[in-house]
PDB file of C-alpha atoms in Angstrom:
ATOM      1  CA  MET A  16     125.137 100.632  90.194  1.00 67.00           C
ATOM      2  CA  LYS A  17     128.410  99.944  88.375  1.00 91.00           C
ATOM      3  CA  ARG A  18     126.803 100.638  85.010  1.00 93.00           C
ATOM      4  CA  GLY A  19     125.390 103.992  86.284  1.00 94.00           C
ATOM      5  CA  SER A  20     128.806 104.907  87.672  1.00 95.00           C
ATOM      6  CA  MET A  21     130.497 104.112  84.382  1.00 96.00           C
ATOM      7  CA  ILE A  22     127.939 106.236  82.450  1.00 97.00           C
ATOM      8  CA  VAL A  23     128.349 109.193  84.838  1.00 97.00           C
ATOM      9  CA  ARG A  24     132.141 108.988  84.729  1.00 98.00           C
ATOM     10  CA  ALA A  25     132.081 108.756  80.918  1.00 98.00           C
ATOM     11  CA  ILE A  26     130.004 111.932  80.725  1.00 98.00           C
ATOM     12  CA  TRP A  27     132.341 113.651  83.159  1.00 98.00           C
ATOM     13  CA  ALA A  28     135.394 112.486  81.200  1.00 98.00           C
ATOM     14  CA  ALA A  29     133.910 113.718  77.911  1.00 98.00           C
ATOM     15  CA  CYS A  30     133.285 117.162  79.425  1.00 97.00           C
ATOM     16  CA  LEU A  31     136.813 117.321  80.890  1.00 98.00           C
ATOM     17  CA  LEU A  32     138.327 116.306  77.564  1.00 98.00           C
ATOM     18  CA  ILE A  33     136.356 119.000  75.767  1.00 96.00           C
ATOM     19  CA  GLY A  34     137.704 121.494  78.294  1.00 95.00           C
ATOM     20  CA  GLY A  35     141.262 120.230  77.838  1.00 96.00           C
ATOM     21  CA  ILE A  36     140.943 120.474  74.060  1.00 97.00           C
ATOM     22  CA  ASN A  37     139.694 124.023  74.386  1.00 95.00           C
ATOM     23  CA  HIS A  38     142.665 125.003  76.590  1.00 95.00           C
ATOM     24  CA  ALA A  39     145.054 123.286  74.120  1.00 96.00           C
ATOM     25  CA  ARG A  40     143.486 125.211  71.285  1.00 96.00           C
ATOM     26  CA  ILE A  41     144.020 128.464  73.126  1.00 94.00           C
ATOM     27  CA  LEU A  42     147.684 127.646  73.743  1.00 94.00           C
ATOM     28  CA  LEU A  43     148.207 126.628  70.139  1.00 96.00           C
ATOM     29  CA  GLN A  44     146.619 129.855  68.956  1.00 95.00           C
ATOM     30  CA  HIS A  45     148.345 132.252  71.415  1.00 94.00           C
ATOM     31  CA  GLY A  46     151.399 130.394  72.675  1.00 91.00           C
ATOM     32  CA  LEU A  47     152.390 129.006  76.043  1.00 87.00           C
ATOM     33  CA  LEU A  48     153.295 132.374  77.556  1.00 84.00           C
ATOM     34  CA  TRP A  49     150.050 134.162  76.629  1.00 86.00           C
ATOM     35  CA  ASP A  50     148.748 136.254  79.498  1.00 85.00           C
ATOM     36  CA  TYR A  51     145.027 135.781  78.607  1.00 88.00           C
ATOM     37  CA  ASN A  52     144.679 139.483  77.809  1.00 86.00           C
ATOM     38  CA  GLY A  53     146.373 140.665  80.965  1.00 86.00           C
ATOM     39  CA  VAL A  54     144.526 138.729  83.653  1.00 89.00           C
ATOM     40  CA  GLY A  55     147.702 138.099  85.638  1.00 89.00           C
ATOM     41  CA  TRP A  56     150.219 135.314  85.754  1.00 91.00           C
ATOM     42  CA  ALA A  57     148.412 133.198  88.384  1.00 93.00           C
ATOM     43  CA  SER A  58     145.226 133.015  86.278  1.00 94.00           C
ATOM     44  CA  ALA A  59     147.205 132.407  83.113  1.00 93.00           C
ATOM     45  CA  VAL A  60     149.126 129.553  84.787  1.00 94.00           C
ATOM     46  CA  TYR A  61     145.901 128.044  86.181  1.00 95.00           C
ATOM     47  CA  TRP A  62     144.098 128.155  82.811  1.00 94.00           C
ATOM     48  CA  SER A  63     147.132 126.806  80.939  1.00 95.00           C
ATOM     49  CA  SER A  64     147.500 123.978  83.456  1.00 96.00           C
ATOM     50  CA  LEU A  65     143.992 122.802  82.620  1.00 96.00           C
ATOM     51  CA  THR A  66     145.404 121.679  79.287  1.00 97.00           C
ATOM     52  CA  ILE A  67     147.092 118.859  81.217  1.00 97.00           C
ATOM     53  CA  LEU A  68     144.876 118.553  84.312  1.00 98.00           C
ATOM     54  CA  ASP A  69     141.538 118.097  82.498  1.00 98.00           C
ATOM     55  CA  PRO A  70     142.627 115.035  80.445  1.00 98.00           C
ATOM     56  CA  LEU A  71     144.652 113.669  83.404  1.00 98.00           C
ATOM     57  CA  VAL A  72     141.634 113.737  85.699  1.00 98.00           C
ATOM     58  CA  ALA A  73     139.469 112.297  82.887  1.00 98.00           C
ATOM     59  CA  ALA A  74     141.818 109.315  82.662  1.00 98.00           C
ATOM     60  CA  LEU A  75     141.889 108.887  86.439  1.00 98.00           C
ATOM     61  CA  LEU A  76     138.103 108.516  86.467  1.00 97.00           C
ATOM     62  CA  PHE A  77     138.712 105.055  84.915  1.00 96.00           C
ATOM     63  CA  ILE A  78     142.237 104.152  86.012  1.00 96.00           C
ATOM     64  CA  ARG A  79     141.985 105.276  89.622  1.00 96.00           C
ATOM     65  CA  PRO A  80     138.407 106.330  90.403  1.00 96.00           C
ATOM     66  CA  LYS A  81     139.240 107.017  94.043  1.00 95.00           C
ATOM     67  CA  LEU A  82     141.415 109.863  92.767  1.00 97.00           C
ATOM     68  CA  GLY A  83     139.478 110.757  89.603  1.00 98.00           C
ATOM     69  CA  ILE A  84     136.094 111.322  91.226  1.00 97.00           C
ATOM     70  CA  PRO A  85     137.255 113.759  93.925  1.00 98.00           C
ATOM     71  CA  GLY A  86     139.698 115.198  91.388  1.00 98.00           C
ATOM     72  CA  THR A  87     136.788 116.038  89.082  1.00 98.00           C
ATOM     73  CA  VAL A  88     134.842 117.645  91.911  1.00 98.00           C
ATOM     74  CA  LEU A  89     137.882 119.702  92.930  1.00 98.00           C
ATOM     75  CA  LEU A  90     138.715 120.699  89.379  1.00 98.00           C
ATOM     76  CA  ILE A  91     135.274 121.925  88.407  1.00 98.00           C
ATOM     77  CA  VAL A  92     134.603 123.705  91.724  1.00 98.00           C
ATOM     78  CA  THR A  93     137.919 125.552  91.575  1.00 97.00           C
ATOM     79  CA  ASN A  94     137.379 126.345  87.914  1.00 97.00           C
ATOM     80  CA  VAL A  95     133.959 127.867  88.527  1.00 96.00           C
ATOM     81  CA  ILE A  96     135.174 129.829  91.567  1.00 96.00           C
ATOM     82  CA  HIS A  97     138.217 131.065  89.645  1.00 96.00           C
ATOM     83  CA  ASN A  98     136.257 132.050  86.547  1.00 93.00           C
ATOM     84  CA  LEU A  99     133.558 133.856  88.586  1.00 93.00           C
ATOM     85  CA  ALA A 100     136.290 135.717  90.478  1.00 92.00           C
ATOM     86  CA  VAL A 101     137.992 136.779  87.263  1.00 92.00           C
ATOM     87  CA  THR A 102     134.668 137.815  85.805  1.00 90.00           C
ATOM     88  CA  ALA A 103     133.817 139.873  88.881  1.00 89.00           C
ATOM     89  CA  ARG A 104     137.222 141.520  88.708  1.00 88.00           C
ATOM     90  CA  TYR A 105     137.173 142.488  85.043  1.00 86.00           C
ATOM     91  CA  VAL A 106     133.576 143.205  84.016  1.00 87.00           C
ATOM     92  CA  PRO A 107     132.321 146.756  84.469  1.00 87.00           C
ATOM     93  CA  GLU A 108     130.752 147.497  87.842  1.00 88.00           C
ATOM     94  CA  GLY A 109     127.145 146.405  88.080  1.00 86.00           C
ATOM     95  CA  GLU A 110     127.408 143.990  85.105  1.00 87.00           C
ATOM     96  CA  PHE A 111     128.555 140.807  86.883  1.00 88.00           C
ATOM     97  CA  LEU A 112     125.167 139.074  86.923  1.00 85.00           C
ATOM     98  CA  ILE A 113     124.322 140.179  83.379  1.00 86.00           C
ATOM     99  CA  HIS A 114     127.710 138.959  82.054  1.00 81.00           C
ATOM    100  CA  THR A 115     127.498 135.691  83.984  1.00 84.00           C
ATOM    101  CA  ALA A 116     123.913 134.993  82.893  1.00 84.00           C
ATOM    102  CA  THR A 117     124.753 135.640  79.224  1.00 87.00           C
ATOM    103  CA  SER A 118     128.068 133.793  79.051  1.00 90.00           C
ATOM    104  CA  PRO A 119     127.653 130.323  77.563  1.00 92.00           C
ATOM    105  CA  PHE A 120     131.050 129.299  78.894  1.00 90.00           C
ATOM    106  CA  LEU A 121     130.295 130.277  82.481  1.00 93.00           C
ATOM    107  CA  LEU A 122     126.793 128.816  82.347  1.00 93.00           C
ATOM    108  CA  GLY A 123     128.189 125.586  80.895  1.00 94.00           C
ATOM    109  CA  GLN A 124     130.734 125.333  83.691  1.00 95.00           C
ATOM    110  CA  ILE A 125     128.181 126.080  86.371  1.00 96.00           C
ATOM    111  CA  GLY A 126     125.848 123.505  84.806  1.00 97.00           C
ATOM    112  CA  PHE A 127     128.605 120.916  84.706  1.00 98.00           C
ATOM    113  CA  MET A 128     129.521 121.647  88.343  1.00 98.00           C
ATOM    114  CA  LEU A 129     125.869 121.121  89.364  1.00 98.00           C
ATOM    115  CA  PHE A 130     125.719 117.900  87.364  1.00 98.00           C
ATOM    116  CA  VAL A 131     128.915 116.663  88.991  1.00 98.00           C
ATOM    117  CA  ALA A 132     127.511 117.506  92.454  1.00 98.00           C
ATOM    118  CA  ALA A 133     124.231 115.712  91.705  1.00 98.00           C
ATOM    119  CA  THR A 134     125.849 112.603  90.215  1.00 97.00           C
ATOM    120  CA  ALA A 135     128.938 112.231  92.456  1.00 97.00           C
ATOM    121  CA  PRO A 136     127.274 109.736  94.779  1.00 96.00           C
ATOM    122  CA  THR A 137     126.372 107.470  91.814  1.00 95.00           C
ATOM    123  CA  ALA A 138     129.876 107.768  90.424  1.00 96.00           C
ATOM    124  CA  TRP A 139     131.427 106.889  93.766  1.00 95.00           C
ATOM    125  CA  LYS A 140     129.131 104.058  94.824  1.00 93.00           C
ATOM    126  CA  GLY A 141     129.571 102.147  91.595  1.00 86.00           C
ATOM    127  CA  ALA A 142     133.333 102.694  91.249  1.00 86.00           C
ATOM    128  CA  VAL A 143     134.690 102.242  94.755  1.00 74.00           C
ATOM    129  CA  PRO A 144     134.304  98.735  96.224  1.00 72.00           C
ATOM    130  CA  GLY A 145     132.268  98.804  99.431  1.00 69.00           C
ATOM    131  CA  ALA A 146     131.039 102.390  98.891  1.00 62.00           C
ATOM    132  CA  GLY A 147     127.437 102.936  99.778  1.00 58.00           C
ATOM    133  CA  GLN A 148     127.130  99.749 101.800  1.00 58.00           C
ATOM    134  CA  SER A 149     125.739 100.078 105.253  1.00 51.00           C
ATOM    135  CA  VAL A 150     128.020  99.287 108.149  1.00 45.00           C
ATOM    136  CA  PRO A 151     126.638  96.596 110.434  1.00 49.00           C
ATOM    137  CA  THR A 152     125.816  97.822 113.936  1.00 54.00           C
ATOM    138  CA  ARG A 153     125.640  95.892 117.159  1.00 55.00           C
TER     139      ARG A 153
END
């Protein structure tokens, strides 16, 4: 179980690091105060913060798995919800599903979220001592 957990967490960490590198590339290209083409300051701050949060959570997967595993779940779920909300807000009316279904970035994030959801028990049981063991009953 520990080996499976390590493999799952390594895959998660690789995906998070790719995301962090992508956000760093955007900031290097456009600058720290870029408004992401006018999406609003809250979205810009959220996306910019992923430059730090993605690699931080990736490191926590190995340094402090009790924080890194739920942190990964929280990060990808909020990222997907946020990106779908922004997409719904800015694509022309009636094109949300078409835009979502044809966006490799959104599909990749949704796929990663589903992978995280499916593999979270494996990640947790092999990383957290005592996780997954049955509790003796009287």
